[in-house]
Coordinates of C-alpha atoms in Angstrom, one line a residue:
M1112 CA 60.9 -69.7 35.8
I1113 CA 59.9 -69.5 39.5
A1114 CA 59.6 -65.7 39.2
I1115 CA 57.3 -66.0 36.2
H1116 CA 55.2 -68.6 37.9
N1117 CA 54.7 -66.4 40.9
K1118 CA 53.7 -63.5 38.8
F1119 CA 50.9 -65.4 37.1
W1120 CA 49.8 -66.8 40.4
G1121 CA 49.4 -63.3 41.8
I1122 CA 47.3 -62.2 38.8
F1123 CA 45.0 -65.3 39.3
M1124 CA 44.5 -64.6 43.0
G1125 CA 43.8 -60.9 42.3
A1126 CA 41.1 -61.9 39.9
L1127 CA 39.5 -64.2 42.4
L1128 CA 39.5 -61.4 45.0
L1129 CA 37.9 -58.9 42.6
S1130 CA 35.2 -61.4 41.8
S1131 CA 34.5 -61.9 45.4
C1132 CA 34.2 -58.2 46.0
Y1133 CA 31.5 -57.9 43.2
K1134 CA 29.6 -60.8 44.6
D1135 CA 29.7 -59.2 48.1
L1136 CA 28.1 -56.0 46.6
G1137 CA 24.9 -57.9 45.7
T1138 CA 25.2 -58.3 41.9
G1139 CA 24.1 -61.8 41.6
P1140 CA 21.6 -62.9 38.9
E1141 CA 18.7 -62.3 41.4
D1142 CA 19.7 -58.6 41.6
Y1143 CA 19.6 -57.8 37.8
Q1144 CA 16.6 -55.6 36.7
E1145 CA 15.3 -56.1 33.1
I1146 CA 14.9 -52.8 31.1
N1147 CA 11.6 -52.0 29.3
E1148 CA 12.8 -51.5 25.8
I1149 CA 10.5 -49.2 23.7
K1150 CA 9.7 -49.8 20.0
I1151 CA 8.3 -46.6 18.3
D1152 CA 6.1 -46.9 15.2
G1153 CA 3.7 -44.6 13.4
I1154 CA 6.3 -41.9 12.6
E1155 CA 7.5 -41.3 9.0
R1156 CA 11.1 -40.8 8.3
Q1157 CA 10.4 -37.6 6.4
Y1158 CA 7.5 -35.1 6.2
A1159 CA 7.1 -32.6 3.4
L1160 CA 5.1 -29.6 4.5
D1161 CA 4.5 -26.0 3.6
M1162 CA 5.1 -23.2 6.1
D1163 CA 2.1 -22.7 8.4
D1164 CA 0.8 -26.2 7.6
S1165 CA -0.4 -28.3 10.6
L1166 CA 1.7 -31.4 11.5
K1167 CA 0.0 -34.2 13.4
I1168 CA 1.7 -37.4 14.5
S1169 CA 0.2 -40.2 16.6
P1170 CA 3.0 -42.7 17.3
K1171 CA 2.5 -46.2 18.6
L1172 CA 4.6 -47.4 21.6
E1173 CA 5.3 -51.0 22.4
G1174 CA 7.4 -52.0 25.4
T1175 CA 9.0 -55.3 26.1
L1176 CA 7.6 -55.1 29.7
Y1177 CA 4.8 -52.5 29.6
S1178 CA 3.3 -50.0 27.2
D1179 CA 1.3 -47.8 29.6
T1180 CA 1.7 -44.3 28.1
S1181 CA 1.2 -42.7 31.5
R1182 CA 4.6 -44.2 32.6
F1183 CA 6.6 -42.1 30.1
N1184 CA 7.7 -38.5 29.6
Y1185 CA 7.7 -37.1 26.0
L1186 CA 9.5 -34.5 24.0
W1187 CA 9.2 -33.5 20.4
E1188 CA 11.9 -31.4 18.8
I1189 CA 12.0 -29.9 15.3
D1190 CA 15.2 -28.0 14.2
S1191 CA 16.4 -28.2 17.8
K1192 CA 13.3 -26.4 19.0
K1193 CA 10.9 -27.9 21.5
V1194 CA 7.4 -28.2 19.9
G1195 CA 5.5 -30.7 22.1
Q1196 CA 5.6 -32.7 25.4
S1197 CA 2.8 -35.1 24.9
A1198 CA 2.4 -38.6 23.4
E1199 CA 1.0 -37.1 20.2
L1200 CA 2.2 -34.1 18.3
A1201 CA -0.1 -31.4 17.0
T1202 CA 1.8 -28.2 15.9
V1203 CA 1.8 -25.6 13.2
I1204 CA 5.0 -25.3 11.2
K1205 CA 6.4 -21.8 12.0
L1206 CA 9.7 -22.3 10.3
L1207 CA 11.5 -20.9 7.3
P1208 CA 11.9 -23.2 4.3
G1209 CA 14.5 -26.0 4.5
N1210 CA 15.2 -29.5 5.8
K1211 CA 14.8 -29.7 9.6
V1212 CA 16.3 -32.5 11.6
S1213 CA 13.8 -33.6 14.2
R1214 CA 13.3 -36.3 16.9
F1215 CA 10.8 -37.8 19.3
I1216 CA 12.1 -38.7 22.8
V1217 CA 10.4 -41.1 25.2
E1218 CA 11.7 -41.3 28.7
D1219 CA 10.7 -44.0 31.2
K1220 CA 9.7 -42.1 34.4
E1221 CA 11.0 -44.9 36.7
T1222 CA 14.3 -45.9 35.1
K1223 CA 15.0 -42.6 33.3
V1224 CA 16.0 -44.7 30.2
K1225 CA 15.3 -42.8 26.9
S1226 CA 14.3 -44.0 23.5
Y1227 CA 14.8 -41.9 20.4
F1228 CA 13.2 -41.7 17.0
R1229 CA 14.8 -39.4 14.5
F1230 CA 13.0 -38.0 11.4
E1231 CA 13.1 -35.0 9.1
V1232 CA 10.6 -32.2 8.3
N1233 CA 11.2 -30.6 4.8
V1234 CA 9.6 -27.2 4.9
S1235 CA 8.6 -25.4 1.7
S1236 CA 7.2 -21.9 1.2
S1237 CA 3.4 -21.7 1.7
T1238 CA 3.3 -18.1 0.4
A1239 CA 4.4 -18.6 -3.3
G1240 CA 0.8 -18.3 -4.5
D1241 CA -2.2 -16.0 -4.2
L1242 CA -2.9 -14.7 -0.7
I1243 CA -5.2 -12.2 1.1
M1244 CA -2.8 -10.0 3.0
V1245 CA -3.6 -7.5 5.8
L1246 CA -1.3 -4.8 7.0
S1247 CA -2.3 -3.7 10.4
K1248 CA -1.3 -1.9 13.6
S1249 CA -1.2 -4.3 16.6
N1250 CA 0.0 -3.1 20.0
G1251 CA 1.6 -0.1 18.5
K1252 CA 3.6 -2.0 15.8
A1253 CA 3.1 -2.7 12.1
E1254 CA 2.2 -6.4 11.4
I1255 CA 1.1 -8.6 8.5
S1256 CA -1.4 -11.4 8.5
Y1257 CA -2.3 -13.6 5.5
L1258 CA -4.6 -16.3 4.2
R1259 CA -3.6 -18.8 1.5
L1260 CA -6.0 -19.1 -1.4
D1261 CA -4.6 -22.2 -3.1
K1262 CA -6.2 -24.6 -0.5
P1263 CA -8.4 -24.5 2.6
S1264 CA -6.2 -22.8 5.2
N1265 CA -6.2 -20.9 8.5
W1266 CA -5.1 -17.3 8.8
V1267 CA -1.4 -16.8 9.6
V1268 CA -1.7 -14.0 12.2
N1269 CA 0.9 -11.3 12.8
Y1270 CA 3.7 -13.4 11.3
Y1271 CA 6.4 -10.9 10.7
E1272 CA 8.1 -10.2 14.1
S1273 CA 7.6 -13.7 15.4
R1274 CA 9.1 -15.3 12.3
F1275 CA 12.0 -12.9 11.7
G1276 CA 12.8 -11.6 15.3
K1277 CA 12.3 -7.9 14.6
P1278 CA 9.3 -5.6 14.1
L1279 CA 8.3 -4.3 10.7
G1280 CA 7.9 -0.8 12.1
T1281 CA 5.5 1.2 14.1
N1282 CA 3.4 3.2 11.6
P1283 CA 1.9 1.0 8.9
Q1284 CA 0.7 3.0 5.8
R1285 CA 0.2 1.0 2.6
L1286 CA 0.6 -2.3 0.8
N1287 CA 1.6 -2.7 -2.8
F1288 CA 3.1 -5.3 -5.1
L1289 CA 5.5 -5.5 -8.1
M1290 CA 4.5 -8.3 -10.4
L1291 CA 7.8 -8.2 -12.3
E1292 CA 9.9 -11.4 -11.9
A1293 CA 13.6 -10.9 -12.7
T1294 CA 15.0 -13.5 -15.0
L1295 CA 18.5 -13.4 -13.5
P1296 CA 19.6 -13.7 -9.9
V1297 CA 18.9 -10.5 -7.9
E1298 CA 22.6 -9.6 -7.7
E1299 CA 22.9 -9.8 -11.5
T1300 CA 19.8 -8.0 -12.6
N1301 CA 19.4 -4.3 -13.4
N1302 CA 16.0 -4.3 -11.5
A1303 CA 17.4 -5.0 -8.1
P1304 CA 16.3 -4.2 -5.4
F1305 CA 13.0 -3.4 -7.0
A1306 CA 12.3 -7.0 -8.1
N1307 CA 13.6 -10.5 -7.8
R1308 CA 12.6 -13.9 -9.3
N1309 CA 9.5 -14.0 -7.2
G1310 CA 8.3 -10.4 -7.5
R1311 CA 8.1 -8.0 -4.6
V1312 CA 5.8 -7.1 -1.8
L1313 CA 6.2 -3.4 -0.9
V1314 CA 5.2 -2.2 2.6
L1315 CA 5.1 1.5 3.3
V1316 CA 5.9 1.8 7.0
D1317 CA 7.3 4.8 8.9
N1318 CA 7.8 6.6 5.6
Q1319 CA 10.2 3.9 4.5
L1320 CA 9.5 1.4 1.7
A1321 CA 10.2 -2.1 3.1
L1322 CA 11.1 -4.8 0.5
I1323 CA 9.7 -8.3 1.0
D1324 CA 10.0 -11.3 -1.2
K1325 CA 6.6 -12.0 -2.9
G1326 CA 7.2 -15.7 -2.9
T1327 CA 8.5 -16.3 0.6
L1328 CA 7.4 -13.2 2.5
E1329 CA 10.9 -12.9 3.8
P1330 CA 12.6 -9.4 4.2
N1331 CA 15.0 -8.6 1.4
V1332 CA 18.8 -8.6 2.0
V1333 CA 18.5 -4.9 1.2
P1334 CA 15.7 -4.0 3.6
Y1335 CA 14.4 -0.7 2.2
L1336 CA 14.1 0.9 -1.2
E1337 CA 16.4 3.9 -0.9
A1338 CA 16.9 6.9 -3.1
D1339 CA 20.1 5.7 -4.7
A1340 CA 18.1 2.8 -6.4
F1341 CA 16.6 5.5 -8.7
T1342 CA 20.0 7.1 -9.5
R1343 CA 22.0 4.2 -10.9
T1344 CA 21.9 5.5 -14.4
A1345 CA 22.9 9.0 -13.4
Y1346 CA 26.6 10.0 -13.6
Y1347 CA 26.8 13.7 -13.8
P1348 CA 26.0 15.9 -12.0
K1349 CA 26.0 14.1 -8.6
P1350 CA 22.4 13.0 -8.0
D1351 CA 20.5 15.2 -5.5
T1352 CA 18.0 13.1 -3.5
E1353 CA 17.7 15.4 -0.5
G1354 CA 14.4 15.1 1.3
Y1355 CA 13.8 11.5 0.2
K1356 CA 10.9 10.2 2.3
P1357 CA 8.5 7.7 0.7
E1358 CA 4.8 8.7 1.0
F1359 CA 2.9 7.0 -1.8
M1360 CA 3.6 4.3 -4.4
A1361 CA 1.9 3.0 -7.5
S1362 CA 2.7 0.3 -10.0
A1363 CA 1.2 -0.5 -13.4
I1364 CA 1.8 -3.2 -16.0
Y1365 CA 2.4 -1.8 -19.5
T1366 CA 3.8 -5.0 -21.2
W1367 CA 2.9 -8.5 -20.2
R1368 CA 2.8 -10.8 -23.2
K1369 CA 4.4 -13.7 -24.9
N1370 CA 7.8 -12.6 -26.1
P1371 CA 7.6 -12.1 -29.9
Y1372 CA 11.4 -12.6 -30.2
G1373 CA 11.7 -15.9 -28.3
S1374 CA 10.2 -17.9 -25.5
G1375 CA 8.9 -16.8 -22.2
I1376 CA 6.8 -13.8 -21.1
Q1377 CA 7.9 -10.3 -21.8
Q1378 CA 7.3 -8.3 -18.6
M1379 CA 7.6 -4.5 -18.2
E1380 CA 6.2 -2.5 -15.4
N1381 CA 6.1 1.2 -14.3
F1382 CA 6.8 2.2 -10.7
Q1383 CA 5.8 5.6 -9.4
L1384 CA 6.8 6.9 -6.0
I1385 CA 6.0 10.3 -4.4
S1386 CA 8.7 10.9 -1.8
G1387 CA 9.4 14.1 0.1
G1388 CA 6.8 15.8 -2.1
A1389 CA 8.8 14.9 -5.3
L1390 CA 8.4 12.3 -8.0
Y1391 CA 10.6 9.2 -8.4
Y1392 CA 10.1 6.8 -11.3
G1393 CA 11.3 3.5 -12.6
S1394 CA 10.6 1.7 -15.9
L1395 CA 11.4 -1.9 -15.1
S1396 CA 11.9 -5.0 -17.3
S1397 CA 12.3 -8.7 -16.6
Y1398 CA 15.2 -9.0 -19.1
N1399 CA 18.7 -7.8 -18.5
W1400 CA 18.0 -4.5 -20.3
T1401 CA 18.9 -1.2 -18.8
P1402 CA 15.9 0.2 -17.0
S1403 CA 15.2 3.9 -16.9
F1404 CA 14.8 5.9 -13.8
A1405 CA 14.0 9.5 -12.7
Y1406 CA 14.5 10.9 -9.2
N1407 CA 13.5 13.9 -7.2
G1408 CA 11.3 15.4 -9.9
K1409 CA 10.0 18.7 -8.6
S1410 CA 6.7 20.3 -9.4
A1411 CA 6.3 22.2 -12.7
Y1412 CA 4.8 25.0 -10.6
G1413 CA 7.9 25.5 -8.4
R1414 CA 10.9 23.6 -7.2
S1415 CA 10.1 24.3 -3.6
N1416 CA 6.5 23.1 -4.0
Y1417 CA 5.2 19.8 -2.6
F1418 CA 3.1 17.0 -4.3
S1419 CA 0.2 15.5 -2.4
P1420 CA 0.9 11.8 -1.4
F1421 CA -1.3 10.3 -4.0
G1422 CA -1.2 9.9 -7.8
Y1423 CA -3.0 7.9 -10.5
Y1424 CA -3.0 7.1 -14.2
H1425 CA -5.7 9.1 -16.0
T1426 CA -6.3 6.2 -18.4
M1427 CA -5.4 2.5 -18.4
T1428 CA -6.7 1.0 -21.6
P1429 CA -6.3 -2.8 -22.0
T1430 CA -3.8 -3.7 -24.7
V1431 CA -5.3 -5.3 -27.8
D1432 CA -4.5 -9.0 -28.4
K1433 CA -2.8 -9.7 -31.7
G1434 CA -3.6 -13.2 -33.1
T1435 CA -2.4 -15.8 -30.7
M1436 CA -0.2 -13.4 -28.8
F1437 CA -2.3 -12.7 -25.7
N1438 CA -1.6 -9.4 -24.0
H1439 CA -2.2 -8.9 -20.2
S1440 CA -1.1 -5.3 -20.1
Y1441 CA -2.3 -1.7 -20.5
D1442 CA -1.7 1.3 -22.6
L1443 CA -0.9 3.8 -19.8
G1444 CA -2.0 7.4 -19.9
D1445 CA -0.4 10.3 -18.0
F1446 CA 0.3 10.0 -14.3
I1447 CA -1.7 12.6 -12.5
V1448 CA -0.3 14.4 -9.4
F1449 CA -1.4 17.4 -7.4
D1450 CA 0.7 20.3 -6.2
R1451 CA -0.7 21.0 -2.7
T1452 CA 1.4 24.2 -2.4
V1453 CA -0.6 26.0 -5.2
G1454 CA -3.6 23.6 -5.4
R1455 CA -3.1 22.6 -9.0
F1456 CA -3.2 19.4 -11.0
S1457 CA -0.3 18.4 -13.2
Y1458 CA 0.5 15.3 -15.3
S1459 CA 3.8 13.5 -15.6
N1460 CA 5.6 11.2 -17.9
S1461 CA 8.7 9.3 -16.8
G1462 CA 8.9 11.3 -13.6
I1463 CA 8.7 14.8 -15.1
S1464 CA 5.7 16.9 -14.3
R1465 CA 4.0 19.3 -16.7
Q1466 CA 1.6 22.1 -16.1
I1467 CA -2.1 22.1 -16.7
P1468 CA -3.3 25.7 -17.4
T1469 CA -5.9 27.1 -14.9
T1470 CA -8.0 28.0 -18.0
D1471 CA -8.4 24.2 -18.5
V1472 CA -8.5 23.0 -14.9
K1473 CA -8.9 25.6 -12.2
A1474 CA -6.8 25.7 -9.0
F1475 CA -8.0 24.3 -5.7
P1476 CA -5.9 26.2 -3.1
G1477 CA -5.8 24.6 0.4
Y1478 CA -6.6 21.1 -0.9
D1479 CA -4.8 17.7 -1.1
L1480 CA -5.4 14.9 -3.5
I1481 CA -6.4 11.8 -1.5
Y1482 CA -7.7 9.5 -4.3
G1483 CA -8.0 9.2 -8.1
S1484 CA -8.6 6.7 -10.8
P1485 CA -9.5 6.3 -14.4
T1486 CA -13.2 5.5 -14.9
S1487 CA -15.1 3.2 -17.3
Q1488 CA -15.9 6.3 -19.4
S1489 CA -13.2 6.8 -22.0
G1490 CA -11.0 9.9 -21.5
T1491 CA -12.4 10.6 -18.0
S1492 CA -10.9 10.2 -14.5
Y1493 CA -12.3 10.7 -11.0
A1494 CA -10.5 12.5 -8.2
V1495 CA -11.1 13.2 -4.6
L1496 CA -9.7 16.4 -2.9
K1497 CA -9.6 17.1 0.8
S1498 CA -9.5 20.7 2.1
S1499 CA -7.6 21.9 5.2
S1500 CA -11.0 21.7 7.0
S1501 CA -11.3 18.0 6.0
S1502 CA -14.2 18.6 3.7
L1503 CA -14.1 16.6 0.4
R1504 CA -14.8 17.4 -3.2
F1505 CA -15.5 14.8 -6.0
L1506 CA -14.2 15.8 -9.4
L1507 CA -14.4 14.5 -13.0
L1508 CA -11.4 15.3 -15.2
G1509 CA -11.7 14.9 -18.9
K1510 CA -9.0 14.7 -21.6
A1511 CA -9.3 15.3 -25.4
G1512 CA -6.0 14.9 -27.2
T1513 CA -3.4 16.5 -25.0
K1514 CA -5.8 18.9 -23.3
Y1515 CA -7.3 18.3 -19.8
S1516 CA -10.6 19.8 -18.6
L1517 CA -12.7 19.9 -15.4
T1518 CA -16.0 18.4 -16.4
G1519 CA -17.7 18.5 -13.0
E1520 CA -17.3 18.9 -9.3
V1521 CA -19.5 18.3 -6.2
S1522 CA -19.2 18.2 -2.4
G1523 CA -18.1 14.8 -1.0
G1524 CA -21.3 14.7 1.1
V1525 CA -21.2 11.8 3.5
A1526 CA -17.6 10.8 2.6
T1527 CA -14.9 11.7 5.1
E1528 CA -11.2 12.2 5.1
E1529 CA -10.8 8.6 6.4
S1530 CA -12.9 7.2 3.5
K1531 CA -11.5 4.5 1.3
F1532 CA -12.4 4.5 -2.4
Y1533 CA -12.5 2.1 -5.3
N1534 CA -13.6 3.2 -8.8
M1535 CA -15.1 0.3 -10.9
K1536 CA -13.4 -0.5 -14.2
T1537 CA -16.6 -1.9 -15.8
S1538 CA -19.3 0.5 -14.7
P1539 CA -19.4 4.3 -13.8
Y1540 CA -19.6 3.7 -10.1
V1541 CA -17.3 4.4 -7.2
V1542 CA -17.7 2.5 -3.9
F1543 CA -16.5 4.2 -0.8
T1544 CA -16.5 3.8 3.0
A1545 CA -17.5 6.2 5.7
G1546 CA -17.4 5.1 9.4
N1547 CA -19.3 1.8 9.6
K1548 CA -21.0 2.2 6.2
L1549 CA -20.3 1.4 2.5
Y1550 CA -21.7 3.6 -0.3
K1551 CA -22.0 3.5 -4.1
Y1552 CA -22.1 6.6 -6.2
N1553 CA -22.4 7.1 -10.0
V1554 CA -19.6 9.4 -10.9
L1555 CA -21.6 10.6 -13.9
D1556 CA -23.9 12.3 -11.3
I1557 CA -21.1 14.7 -10.6
G1558 CA -22.1 16.4 -13.9
S1559 CA -25.6 17.0 -12.6
G1560 CA -24.4 18.2 -9.2
T1561 CA -25.8 15.3 -7.2
V1562 CA -24.0 15.1 -3.8
P1563 CA -23.4 11.6 -2.3
G1564 CA -25.7 11.1 0.6
T1565 CA -27.5 8.6 2.8
G1566 CA -29.5 7.4 -0.2
H1567 CA -26.3 5.9 -1.6
E1568 CA -25.8 3.6 1.3
V1569 CA -25.5 -0.1 0.4
L1570 CA -24.2 -1.7 3.6
S1571 CA -23.9 -1.0 7.3
L1572 CA -21.8 -3.0 9.7
S1573 CA -24.7 -2.9 12.2
S1574 CA -26.7 -5.2 9.8
L1575 CA -23.8 -7.7 10.2
G1576 CA -24.0 -7.8 14.0
Y1577 CA -21.4 -5.1 14.8
D1578 CA -21.8 -2.5 17.5
N1579 CA -21.3 1.2 17.1
E1580 CA -17.5 1.0 17.9
A1581 CA -16.8 -1.0 14.8
K1582 CA -15.7 0.9 11.7
I1583 CA -14.4 0.1 8.2
T1584 CA -10.7 1.0 7.9
S1585 CA -9.7 -0.5 4.6
M1586 CA -11.1 -1.8 1.4
S1587 CA -10.1 -3.4 -1.9
V1588 CA -11.7 -5.1 -4.9
S1589 CA -10.2 -8.1 -6.7
R1590 CA -8.8 -7.7 -10.2
S1591 CA -11.8 -9.5 -11.7
E1592 CA -14.1 -7.2 -9.7
G1593 CA -15.9 -10.3 -8.4
T1594 CA -14.8 -9.9 -4.8
L1595 CA -14.9 -7.0 -2.3
L1596 CA -12.8 -7.1 0.9
L1597 CA -13.4 -4.9 3.9
G1598 CA -11.0 -4.5 6.8
V1599 CA -13.0 -3.8 10.0
S1600 CA -11.7 -2.5 13.3
R1601 CA -13.4 -3.3 16.6
Y1602 CA -10.9 -1.3 18.6
G1603 CA -13.1 1.8 18.9
A1604 CA -11.0 4.8 20.0
D1605 CA -7.9 2.7 20.5
N1606 CA -5.6 3.8 17.7
E1607 CA -2.7 1.5 18.6
G1608 CA -4.5 -1.9 18.5
S1609 CA -3.7 -2.6 22.1
G1610 CA -4.4 -5.8 24.1
T1611 CA -3.9 -9.5 23.7
E1612 CA -7.3 -9.9 22.0
L1613 CA -7.1 -9.2 18.3
K1614 CA -10.0 -7.1 17.1
G1615 CA -9.3 -6.7 13.4
D1616 CA -11.6 -8.5 11.0
V1617 CA -11.8 -9.1 7.2
L1618 CA -15.2 -9.4 5.5
R1619 CA -15.2 -11.1 2.1
F1620 CA -18.2 -10.4 -0.3
D1621 CA -19.1 -11.7 -3.6
L1622 CA -19.6 -8.5 -5.8
D1623 CA -21.9 -8.3 -8.8
R1624 CA -19.9 -5.9 -10.8
T1625 CA -23.0 -4.9 -12.9
T1626 CA -25.5 -4.2 -10.1
L1627 CA -22.9 -3.8 -7.3
R1628 CA -25.0 -6.1 -5.1
L1629 CA -23.0 -7.7 -2.2
N1630 CA -23.3 -11.2 -0.8
L1631 CA -21.3 -11.9 2.4
K1632 CA -19.3 -15.1 1.9
E1633 CA -16.9 -15.1 4.9
K1634 CA -16.4 -13.2 8.1
Y1635 CA -12.8 -13.6 9.3
E1636 CA -12.7 -12.4 12.9
G1637 CA -9.7 -11.6 15.1
I1638 CA -7.1 -12.1 12.4
S1639 CA -5.1 -8.8 12.8
G1640 CA -4.7 -5.6 14.7
I1641 CA -6.4 -2.4 13.2
P1642 CA -6.5 -3.2 9.4
V1643 CA -4.7 -0.4 7.6
D1644 CA -4.6 -2.0 4.2
V1645 CA -6.1 -5.3 2.9
K1646 CA -5.3 -6.6 -0.6
V1647 CA -5.0 -9.8 -2.6
K1648 CA -1.4 -10.7 -3.4
Y1649 CA -1.5 -12.3 -6.9
Q1650 CA 1.6 -14.3 -7.6
T1651 CA 1.1 -14.2 -11.4
N1652 CA -0.3 -11.4 -13.4
F1653 CA -3.5 -11.9 -15.5
R1654 CA -5.3 -8.8 -16.6
D1655 CA -8.8 -8.7 -15.0
G1656 CA -8.1 -12.1 -13.5
R1657 CA -8.5 -14.0 -16.8
S1658 CA -6.1 -16.2 -18.7
D1659 CA -6.2 -17.3 -22.4
G1660 CA -6.6 -13.8 -23.7
G1661 CA -9.4 -12.9 -21.3
V1662 CA -11.4 -16.1 -21.7
T1663 CA -10.8 -18.2 -18.6
L1664 CA -11.5 -16.7 -15.1
I1665 CA -8.8 -17.9 -12.8
D1666 CA -9.2 -15.7 -9.7
N1667 CA -9.5 -18.0 -6.7
I1668 CA -10.7 -15.9 -3.7

């Protein structure tokens, strides 16, 4: 008992000694410092935003001792990334879709005590709709900019490398789109990698065909369309795709209608590719049917010959509606190609070219096909050839039954090898660019020998305030033919789009498709490098931009 008593007595004395030590260190009530506890209001627990939307948050701070905002440090984080260091947040969401854990941190400068407010940012795709897209060259690299058309928005400038951490390429060449939407997951559909559930953006860059999701603008898991995609139905002999090098692509809807055998929309699309001077072809469908393909189709004039990097459908006649079953498709004619080795036109079906006798259409040795299109005149197409000396010729090709003919030809006049063309569907006019000017020319004047000249000018960039260094580098017309877009470069002789200041512009005009009068509606300045191609990306197909069997105009540009 005495031993136990002494033990407890020792513990009691030790506690008194320890208490005395703390007191001696100056920790009495008069030495305690009250902490300024911060209450944070004005921040939602969750924000639902699209990619490239602006996010603005103005929190309210209330301290138990003081609320002077100058006495604090601030940090905003979204998805573990620092996005702001001020009391208010103003940022643009440059993140891929998904739920992003975020927080606002307030630090007292004097005490270094931190307060936290956690919230979430749910990011959705801002690109699953209609966009104006610009493929450009910026500081020696291929880049893409875009503008949403579903609501008032700012341009998203040169998004690709900053968003995905790698460049698209160095030599941008052409934009195109596949409207087809696969009804099964990509890995289960016979159309992969041509199409997925959102459709496809196709970017020709460095003679490779980059595959981008049309809904999210993300690169595909399979980054490029390779030759073996066209050989999947070939078993014997072993497919020969030697020389595969994509140079030109074209797509066309040939069935887009309510499925007569069930629900949904029946979608079928042709895809043409000129690669390494040969023809590649795909007939694609949204259903799990076996598509048909052709590959490495050589010229009918010689297997060692080489097709020009351009082709076009001679006719594209709108499909007739049948009762309440609206069609948004075309009866497609032959696909016209040009053998640059011998200077002769030929026509193809399903990737197989066939000869056109020189007694019907003469040869043009030393020329390349650089543009072509069906015209508003039934059975007639318009083509532009470029000679080795860079002079141009405008041609009209006719067709009666299965026989082609050359119905007229003239010099290209003021047009140049860098000119861009668009042939109107609803009138016999072609609009084309040359330097800093835009021209319109009646293709029926080819028959009378009229050469396009200065009298055909409809627009000069100088009238819009541009200096002599500015030039038109790309052009497109909307599917309703109510809008004309021009890509303008202010880089002068700089062919790489160098410098920190972007000098690529887009001009948007209202176009009267009857008179071809233009009314400038918007001048988008500094939104890209040198515009190589500018187009409207439509998320859903409607022939001529009209729904309800061609009744309701839905283009929103």
